Short mmCIF file of N, CA, C and O in Angstrom, two decimals:
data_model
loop_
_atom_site.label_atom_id
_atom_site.label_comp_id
_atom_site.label_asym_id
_atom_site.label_seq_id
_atom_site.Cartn_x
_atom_site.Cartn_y
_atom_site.Cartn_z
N UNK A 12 -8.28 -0.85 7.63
CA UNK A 12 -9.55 -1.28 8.15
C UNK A 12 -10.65 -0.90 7.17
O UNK A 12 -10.81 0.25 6.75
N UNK A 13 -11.32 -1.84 6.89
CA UNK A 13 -12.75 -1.73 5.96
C UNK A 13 -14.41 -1.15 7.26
O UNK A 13 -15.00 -1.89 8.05
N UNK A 14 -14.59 -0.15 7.07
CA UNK A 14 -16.03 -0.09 8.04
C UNK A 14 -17.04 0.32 7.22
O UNK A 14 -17.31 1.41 6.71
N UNK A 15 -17.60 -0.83 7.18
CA UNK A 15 -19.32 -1.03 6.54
C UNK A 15 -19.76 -0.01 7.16
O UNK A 15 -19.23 0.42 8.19
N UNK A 16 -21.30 0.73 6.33
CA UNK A 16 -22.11 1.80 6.82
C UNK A 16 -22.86 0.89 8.20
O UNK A 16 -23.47 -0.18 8.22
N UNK A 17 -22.57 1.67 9.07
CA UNK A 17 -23.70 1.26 10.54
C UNK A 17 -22.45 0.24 11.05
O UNK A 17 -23.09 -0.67 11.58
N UNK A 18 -21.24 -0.07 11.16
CA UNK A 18 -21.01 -1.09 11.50
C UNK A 18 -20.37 -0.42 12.80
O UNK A 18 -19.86 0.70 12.82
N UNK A 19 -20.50 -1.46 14.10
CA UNK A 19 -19.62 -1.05 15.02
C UNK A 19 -18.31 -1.27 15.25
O UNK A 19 -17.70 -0.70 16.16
N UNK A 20 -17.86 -1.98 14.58
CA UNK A 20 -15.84 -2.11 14.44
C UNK A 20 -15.70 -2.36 12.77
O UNK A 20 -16.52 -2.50 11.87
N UNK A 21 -14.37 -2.35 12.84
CA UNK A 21 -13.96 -2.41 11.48
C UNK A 21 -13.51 -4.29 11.24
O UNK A 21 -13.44 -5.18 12.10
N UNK A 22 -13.36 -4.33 10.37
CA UNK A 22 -12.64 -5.57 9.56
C UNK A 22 -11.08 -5.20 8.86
O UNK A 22 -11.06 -4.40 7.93
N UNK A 23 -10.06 -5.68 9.24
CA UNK A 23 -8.85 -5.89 9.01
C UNK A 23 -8.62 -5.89 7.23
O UNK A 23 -8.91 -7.07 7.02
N UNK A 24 -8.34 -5.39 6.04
CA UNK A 24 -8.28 -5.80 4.86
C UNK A 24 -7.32 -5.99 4.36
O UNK A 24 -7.34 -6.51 3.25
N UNK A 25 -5.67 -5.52 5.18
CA UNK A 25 -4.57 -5.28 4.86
C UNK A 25 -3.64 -5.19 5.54
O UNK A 25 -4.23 -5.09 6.62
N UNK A 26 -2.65 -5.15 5.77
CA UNK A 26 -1.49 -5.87 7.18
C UNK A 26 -2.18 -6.41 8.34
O UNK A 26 -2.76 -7.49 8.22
N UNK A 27 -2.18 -5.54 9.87
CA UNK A 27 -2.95 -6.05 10.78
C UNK A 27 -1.82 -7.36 11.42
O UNK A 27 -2.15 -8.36 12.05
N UNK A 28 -0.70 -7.02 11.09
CA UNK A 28 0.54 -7.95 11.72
C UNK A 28 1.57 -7.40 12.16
O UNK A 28 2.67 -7.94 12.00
N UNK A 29 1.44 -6.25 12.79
CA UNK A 29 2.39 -5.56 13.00
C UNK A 29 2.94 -4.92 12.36
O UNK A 29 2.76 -5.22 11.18
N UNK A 30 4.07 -3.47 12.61
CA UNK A 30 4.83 -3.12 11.66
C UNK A 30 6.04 -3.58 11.05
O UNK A 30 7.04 -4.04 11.60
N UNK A 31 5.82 -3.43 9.98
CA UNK A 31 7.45 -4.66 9.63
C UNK A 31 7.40 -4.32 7.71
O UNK A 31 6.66 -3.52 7.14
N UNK A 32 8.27 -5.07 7.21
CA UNK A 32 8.68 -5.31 5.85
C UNK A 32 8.36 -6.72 5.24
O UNK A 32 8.53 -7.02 4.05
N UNK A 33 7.91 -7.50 6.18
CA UNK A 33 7.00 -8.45 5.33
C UNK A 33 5.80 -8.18 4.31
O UNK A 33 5.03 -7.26 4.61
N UNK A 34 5.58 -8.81 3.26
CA UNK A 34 4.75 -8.96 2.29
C UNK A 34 3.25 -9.19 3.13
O UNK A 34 2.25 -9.32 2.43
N UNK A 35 3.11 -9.24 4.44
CA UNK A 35 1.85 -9.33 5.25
C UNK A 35 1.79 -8.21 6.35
O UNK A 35 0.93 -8.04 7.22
N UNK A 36 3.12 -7.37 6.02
CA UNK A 36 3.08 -5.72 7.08
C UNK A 36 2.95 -4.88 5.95
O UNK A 36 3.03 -4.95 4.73
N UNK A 37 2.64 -3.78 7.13
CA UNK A 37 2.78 -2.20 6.46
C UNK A 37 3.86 -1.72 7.29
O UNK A 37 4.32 -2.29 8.27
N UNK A 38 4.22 -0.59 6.79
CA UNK A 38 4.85 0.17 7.95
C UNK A 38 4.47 1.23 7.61
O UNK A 38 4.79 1.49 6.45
N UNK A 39 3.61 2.41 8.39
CA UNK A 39 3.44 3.71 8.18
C UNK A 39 2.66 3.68 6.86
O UNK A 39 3.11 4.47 6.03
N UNK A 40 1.67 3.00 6.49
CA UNK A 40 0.60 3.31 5.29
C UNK A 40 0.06 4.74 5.42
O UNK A 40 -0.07 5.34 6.49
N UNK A 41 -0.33 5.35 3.88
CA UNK A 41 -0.91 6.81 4.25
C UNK A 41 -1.37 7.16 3.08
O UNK A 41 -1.41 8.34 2.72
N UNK A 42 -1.68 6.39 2.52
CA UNK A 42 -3.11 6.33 1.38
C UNK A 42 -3.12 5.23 0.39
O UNK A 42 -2.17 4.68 -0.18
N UNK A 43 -4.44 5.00 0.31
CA UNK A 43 -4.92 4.01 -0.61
C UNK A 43 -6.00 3.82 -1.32
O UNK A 43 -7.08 4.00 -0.76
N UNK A 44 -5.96 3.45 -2.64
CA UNK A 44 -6.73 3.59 -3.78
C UNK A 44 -7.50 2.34 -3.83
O UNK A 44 -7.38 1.54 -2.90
N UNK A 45 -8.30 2.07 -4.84
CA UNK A 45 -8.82 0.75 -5.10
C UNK A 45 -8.85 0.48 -6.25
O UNK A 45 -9.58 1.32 -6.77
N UNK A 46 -8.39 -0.42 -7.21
CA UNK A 46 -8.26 -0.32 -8.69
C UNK A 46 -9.21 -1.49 -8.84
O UNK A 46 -9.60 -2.19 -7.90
N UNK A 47 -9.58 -1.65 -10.22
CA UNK A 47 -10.50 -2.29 -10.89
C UNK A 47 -10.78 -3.15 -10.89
O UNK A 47 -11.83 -3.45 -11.46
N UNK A 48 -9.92 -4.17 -10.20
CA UNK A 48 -10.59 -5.62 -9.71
C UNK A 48 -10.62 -5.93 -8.22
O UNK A 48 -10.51 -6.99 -7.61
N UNK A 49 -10.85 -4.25 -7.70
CA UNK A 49 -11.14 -4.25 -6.45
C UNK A 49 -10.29 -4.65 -4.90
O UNK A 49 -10.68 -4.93 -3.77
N UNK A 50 -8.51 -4.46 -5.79
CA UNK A 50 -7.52 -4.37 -5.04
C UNK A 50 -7.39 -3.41 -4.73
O UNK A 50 -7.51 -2.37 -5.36
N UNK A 51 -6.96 -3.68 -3.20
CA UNK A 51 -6.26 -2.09 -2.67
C UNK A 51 -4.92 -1.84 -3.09
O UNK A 51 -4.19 -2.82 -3.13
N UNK A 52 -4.30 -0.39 -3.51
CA UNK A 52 -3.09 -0.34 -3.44
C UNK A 52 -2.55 1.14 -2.36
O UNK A 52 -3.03 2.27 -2.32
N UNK A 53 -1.32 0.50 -1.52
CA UNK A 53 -1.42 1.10 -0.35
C UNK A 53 -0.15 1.94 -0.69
O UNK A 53 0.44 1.50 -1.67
N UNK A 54 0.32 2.86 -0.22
CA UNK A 54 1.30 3.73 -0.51
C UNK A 54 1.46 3.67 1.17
O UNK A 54 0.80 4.21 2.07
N UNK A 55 2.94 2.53 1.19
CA UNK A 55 3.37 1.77 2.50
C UNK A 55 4.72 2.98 2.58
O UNK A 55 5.76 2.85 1.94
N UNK A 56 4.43 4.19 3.55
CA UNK A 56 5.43 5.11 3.32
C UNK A 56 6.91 4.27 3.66
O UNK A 56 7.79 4.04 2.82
N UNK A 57 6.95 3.92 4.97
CA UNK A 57 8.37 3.90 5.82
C UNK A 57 9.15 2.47 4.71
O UNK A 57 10.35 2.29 4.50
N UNK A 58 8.16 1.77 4.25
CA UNK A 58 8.43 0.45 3.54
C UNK A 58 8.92 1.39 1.92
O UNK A 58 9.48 0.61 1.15
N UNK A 59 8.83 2.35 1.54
CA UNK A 59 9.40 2.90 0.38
C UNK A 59 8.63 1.65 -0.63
O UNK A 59 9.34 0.93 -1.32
N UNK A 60 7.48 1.52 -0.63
CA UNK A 60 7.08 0.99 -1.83
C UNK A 60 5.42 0.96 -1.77
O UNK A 60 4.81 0.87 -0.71
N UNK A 61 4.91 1.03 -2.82
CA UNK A 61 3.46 0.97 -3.04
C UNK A 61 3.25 -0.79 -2.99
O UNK A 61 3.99 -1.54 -3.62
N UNK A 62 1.92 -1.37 -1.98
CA UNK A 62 1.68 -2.61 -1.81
C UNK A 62 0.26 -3.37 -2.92
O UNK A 62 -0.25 -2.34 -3.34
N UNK A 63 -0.18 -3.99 -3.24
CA UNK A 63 -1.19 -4.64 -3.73
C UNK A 63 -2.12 -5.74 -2.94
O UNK A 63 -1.78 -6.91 -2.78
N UNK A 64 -3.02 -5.33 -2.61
CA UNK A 64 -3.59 -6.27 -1.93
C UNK A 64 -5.03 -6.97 -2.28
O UNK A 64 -6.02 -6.47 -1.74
N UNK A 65 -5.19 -8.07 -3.14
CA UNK A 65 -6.44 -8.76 -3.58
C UNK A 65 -7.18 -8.56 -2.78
O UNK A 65 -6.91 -7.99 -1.72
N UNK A 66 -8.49 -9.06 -3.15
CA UNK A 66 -9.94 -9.22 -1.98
C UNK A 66 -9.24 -10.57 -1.52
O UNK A 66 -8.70 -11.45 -2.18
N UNK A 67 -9.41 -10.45 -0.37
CA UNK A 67 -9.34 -11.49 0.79
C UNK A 67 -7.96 -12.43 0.90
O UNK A 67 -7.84 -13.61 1.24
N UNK A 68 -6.76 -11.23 0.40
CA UNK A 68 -5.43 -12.22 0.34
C UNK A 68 -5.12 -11.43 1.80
O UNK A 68 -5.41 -10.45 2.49
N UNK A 69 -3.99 -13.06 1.70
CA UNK A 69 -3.32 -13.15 3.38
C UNK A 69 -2.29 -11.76 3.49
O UNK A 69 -2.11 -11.12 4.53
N UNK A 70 -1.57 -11.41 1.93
CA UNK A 70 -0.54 -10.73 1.98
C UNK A 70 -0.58 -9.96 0.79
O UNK A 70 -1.45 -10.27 -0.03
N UNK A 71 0.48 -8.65 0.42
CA UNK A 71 0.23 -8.08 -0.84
C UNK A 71 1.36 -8.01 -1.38
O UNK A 71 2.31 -8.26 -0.65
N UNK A 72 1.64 -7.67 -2.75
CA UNK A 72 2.72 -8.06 -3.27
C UNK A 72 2.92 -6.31 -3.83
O UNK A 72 2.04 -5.54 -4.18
N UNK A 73 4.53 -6.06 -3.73
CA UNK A 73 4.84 -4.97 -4.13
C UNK A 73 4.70 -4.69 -5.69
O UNK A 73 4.64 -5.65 -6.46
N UNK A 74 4.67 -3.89 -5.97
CA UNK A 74 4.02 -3.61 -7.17
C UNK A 74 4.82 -1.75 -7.79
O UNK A 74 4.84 -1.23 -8.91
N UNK A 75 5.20 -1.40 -6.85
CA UNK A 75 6.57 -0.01 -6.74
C UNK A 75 6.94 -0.49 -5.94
O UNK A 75 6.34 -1.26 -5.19
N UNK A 76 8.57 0.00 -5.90
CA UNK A 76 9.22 0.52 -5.05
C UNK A 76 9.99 -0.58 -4.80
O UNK A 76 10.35 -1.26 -5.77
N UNK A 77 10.47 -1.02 -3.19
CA UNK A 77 10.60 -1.92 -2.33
C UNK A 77 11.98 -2.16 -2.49
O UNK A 77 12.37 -3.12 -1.82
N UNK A 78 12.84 -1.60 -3.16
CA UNK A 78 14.06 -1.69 -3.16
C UNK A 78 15.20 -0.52 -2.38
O UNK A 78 16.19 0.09 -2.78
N UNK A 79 14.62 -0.57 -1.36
CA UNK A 79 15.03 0.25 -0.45
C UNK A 79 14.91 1.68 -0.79
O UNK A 79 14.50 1.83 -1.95
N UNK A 80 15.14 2.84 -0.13
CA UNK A 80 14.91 4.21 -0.51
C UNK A 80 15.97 5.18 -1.65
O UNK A 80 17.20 5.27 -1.75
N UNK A 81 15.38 5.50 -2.05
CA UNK A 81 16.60 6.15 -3.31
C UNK A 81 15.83 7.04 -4.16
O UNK A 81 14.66 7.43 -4.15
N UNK A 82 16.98 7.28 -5.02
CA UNK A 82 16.18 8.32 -6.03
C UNK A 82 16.30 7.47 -8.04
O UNK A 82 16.13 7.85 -9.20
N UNK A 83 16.70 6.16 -7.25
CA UNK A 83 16.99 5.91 -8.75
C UNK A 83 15.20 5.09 -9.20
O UNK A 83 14.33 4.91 -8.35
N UNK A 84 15.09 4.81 -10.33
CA UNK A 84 14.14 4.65 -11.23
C UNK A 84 13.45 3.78 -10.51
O UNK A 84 12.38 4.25 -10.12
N UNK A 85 13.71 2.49 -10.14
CA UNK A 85 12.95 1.14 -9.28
C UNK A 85 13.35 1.65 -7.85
O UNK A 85 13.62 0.84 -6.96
N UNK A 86 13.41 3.30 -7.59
CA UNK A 86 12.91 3.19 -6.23
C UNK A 86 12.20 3.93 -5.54
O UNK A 86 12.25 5.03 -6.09
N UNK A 87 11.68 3.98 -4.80
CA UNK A 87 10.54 5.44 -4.41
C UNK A 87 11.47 5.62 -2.81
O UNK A 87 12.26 4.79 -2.36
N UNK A 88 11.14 6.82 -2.26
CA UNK A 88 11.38 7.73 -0.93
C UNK A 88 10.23 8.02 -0.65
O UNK A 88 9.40 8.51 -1.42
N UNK A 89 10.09 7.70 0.57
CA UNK A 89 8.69 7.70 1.61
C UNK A 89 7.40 8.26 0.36
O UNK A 89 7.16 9.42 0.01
N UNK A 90 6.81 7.12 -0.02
CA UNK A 90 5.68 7.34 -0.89
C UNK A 90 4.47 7.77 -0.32
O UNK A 90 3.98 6.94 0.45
N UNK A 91 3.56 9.25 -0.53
CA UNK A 91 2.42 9.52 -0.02
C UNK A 91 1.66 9.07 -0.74
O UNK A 91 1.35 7.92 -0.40
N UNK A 92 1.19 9.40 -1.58
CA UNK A 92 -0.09 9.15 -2.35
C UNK A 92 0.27 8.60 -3.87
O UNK A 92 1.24 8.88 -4.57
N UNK A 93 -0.83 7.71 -4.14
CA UNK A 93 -0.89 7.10 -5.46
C UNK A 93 -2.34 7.17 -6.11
O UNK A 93 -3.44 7.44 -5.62
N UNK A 94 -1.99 6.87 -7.23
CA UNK A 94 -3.25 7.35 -7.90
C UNK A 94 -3.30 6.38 -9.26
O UNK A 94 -2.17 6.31 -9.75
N UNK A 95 -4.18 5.70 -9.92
CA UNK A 95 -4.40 5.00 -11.08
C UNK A 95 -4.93 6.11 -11.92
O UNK A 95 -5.88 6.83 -11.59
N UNK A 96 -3.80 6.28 -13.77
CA UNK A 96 -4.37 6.88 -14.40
C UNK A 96 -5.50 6.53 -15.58
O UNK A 96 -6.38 6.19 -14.78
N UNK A 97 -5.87 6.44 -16.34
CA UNK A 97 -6.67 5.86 -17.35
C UNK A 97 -6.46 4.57 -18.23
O UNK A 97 -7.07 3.73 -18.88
N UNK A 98 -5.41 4.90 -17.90
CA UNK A 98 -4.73 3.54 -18.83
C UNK A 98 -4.02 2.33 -17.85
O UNK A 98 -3.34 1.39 -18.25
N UNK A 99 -4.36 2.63 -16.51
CA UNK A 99 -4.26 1.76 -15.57
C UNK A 99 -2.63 1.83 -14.86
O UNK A 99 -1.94 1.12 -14.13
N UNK A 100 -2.53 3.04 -15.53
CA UNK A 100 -0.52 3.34 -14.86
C UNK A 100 -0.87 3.95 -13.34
O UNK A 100 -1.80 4.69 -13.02
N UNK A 101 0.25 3.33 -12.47
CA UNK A 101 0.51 4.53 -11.34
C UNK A 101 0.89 5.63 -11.00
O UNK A 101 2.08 5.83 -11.21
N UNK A 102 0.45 6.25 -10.64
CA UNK A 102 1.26 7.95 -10.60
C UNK A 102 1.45 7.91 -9.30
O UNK A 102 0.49 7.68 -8.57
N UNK A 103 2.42 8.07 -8.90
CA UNK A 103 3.21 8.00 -7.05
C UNK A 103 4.10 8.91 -6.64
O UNK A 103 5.26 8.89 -7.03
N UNK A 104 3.63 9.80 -5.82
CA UNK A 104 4.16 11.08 -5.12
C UNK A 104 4.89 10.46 -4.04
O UNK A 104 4.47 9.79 -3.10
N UNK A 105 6.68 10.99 -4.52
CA UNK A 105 7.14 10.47 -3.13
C UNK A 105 8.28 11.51 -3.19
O UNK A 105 9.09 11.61 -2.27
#
């Protein structure tokens, strides 16, 4: 949810379809950044992958993870937090 200063409800910016594994769910989100062209990227825990979400897209496209839970290289375990470093890499605590 996006809430403007003074606003009385929020605006939807990112799933808002239930929980699920579609490219238009979250499941269990629990932090999110905003990178430089003003996408969110969501660290979708239970979904084991970090999401991408444009200004005003229907859905977000994985960008980590999403290959189910593991410890191998293309996969993350319940991802908390992410972070963009200088050079525009992800750093993802999972």
């Amino acid at each position: 949810q996006r809430w403007a200063p003074g606003a009385e409800a929020g605006e939807t910016v990112a799933g808002g379809k239930g929980k699920g594994d579609a490219l238009c769910q979250l499941f269990n989100p629990v932090d999110v950044v905003i990178d430089s062209a003003g996408a969110l990227l969501i660290a979708d825990r239970d979904n084991h992958r970090i999401q991408r979400w444009a200004p005003g897209a229907e859905a977000g496209e994985t960008v980590a993870g999403g290959k189910g839970k593991g410890d191998a290289l293309c996969q993350l375990f319940n991802p908390v937090d992410v972070v963009i470093d200088s050079a525009g890499a992800l750093l993802i605590a999972d």
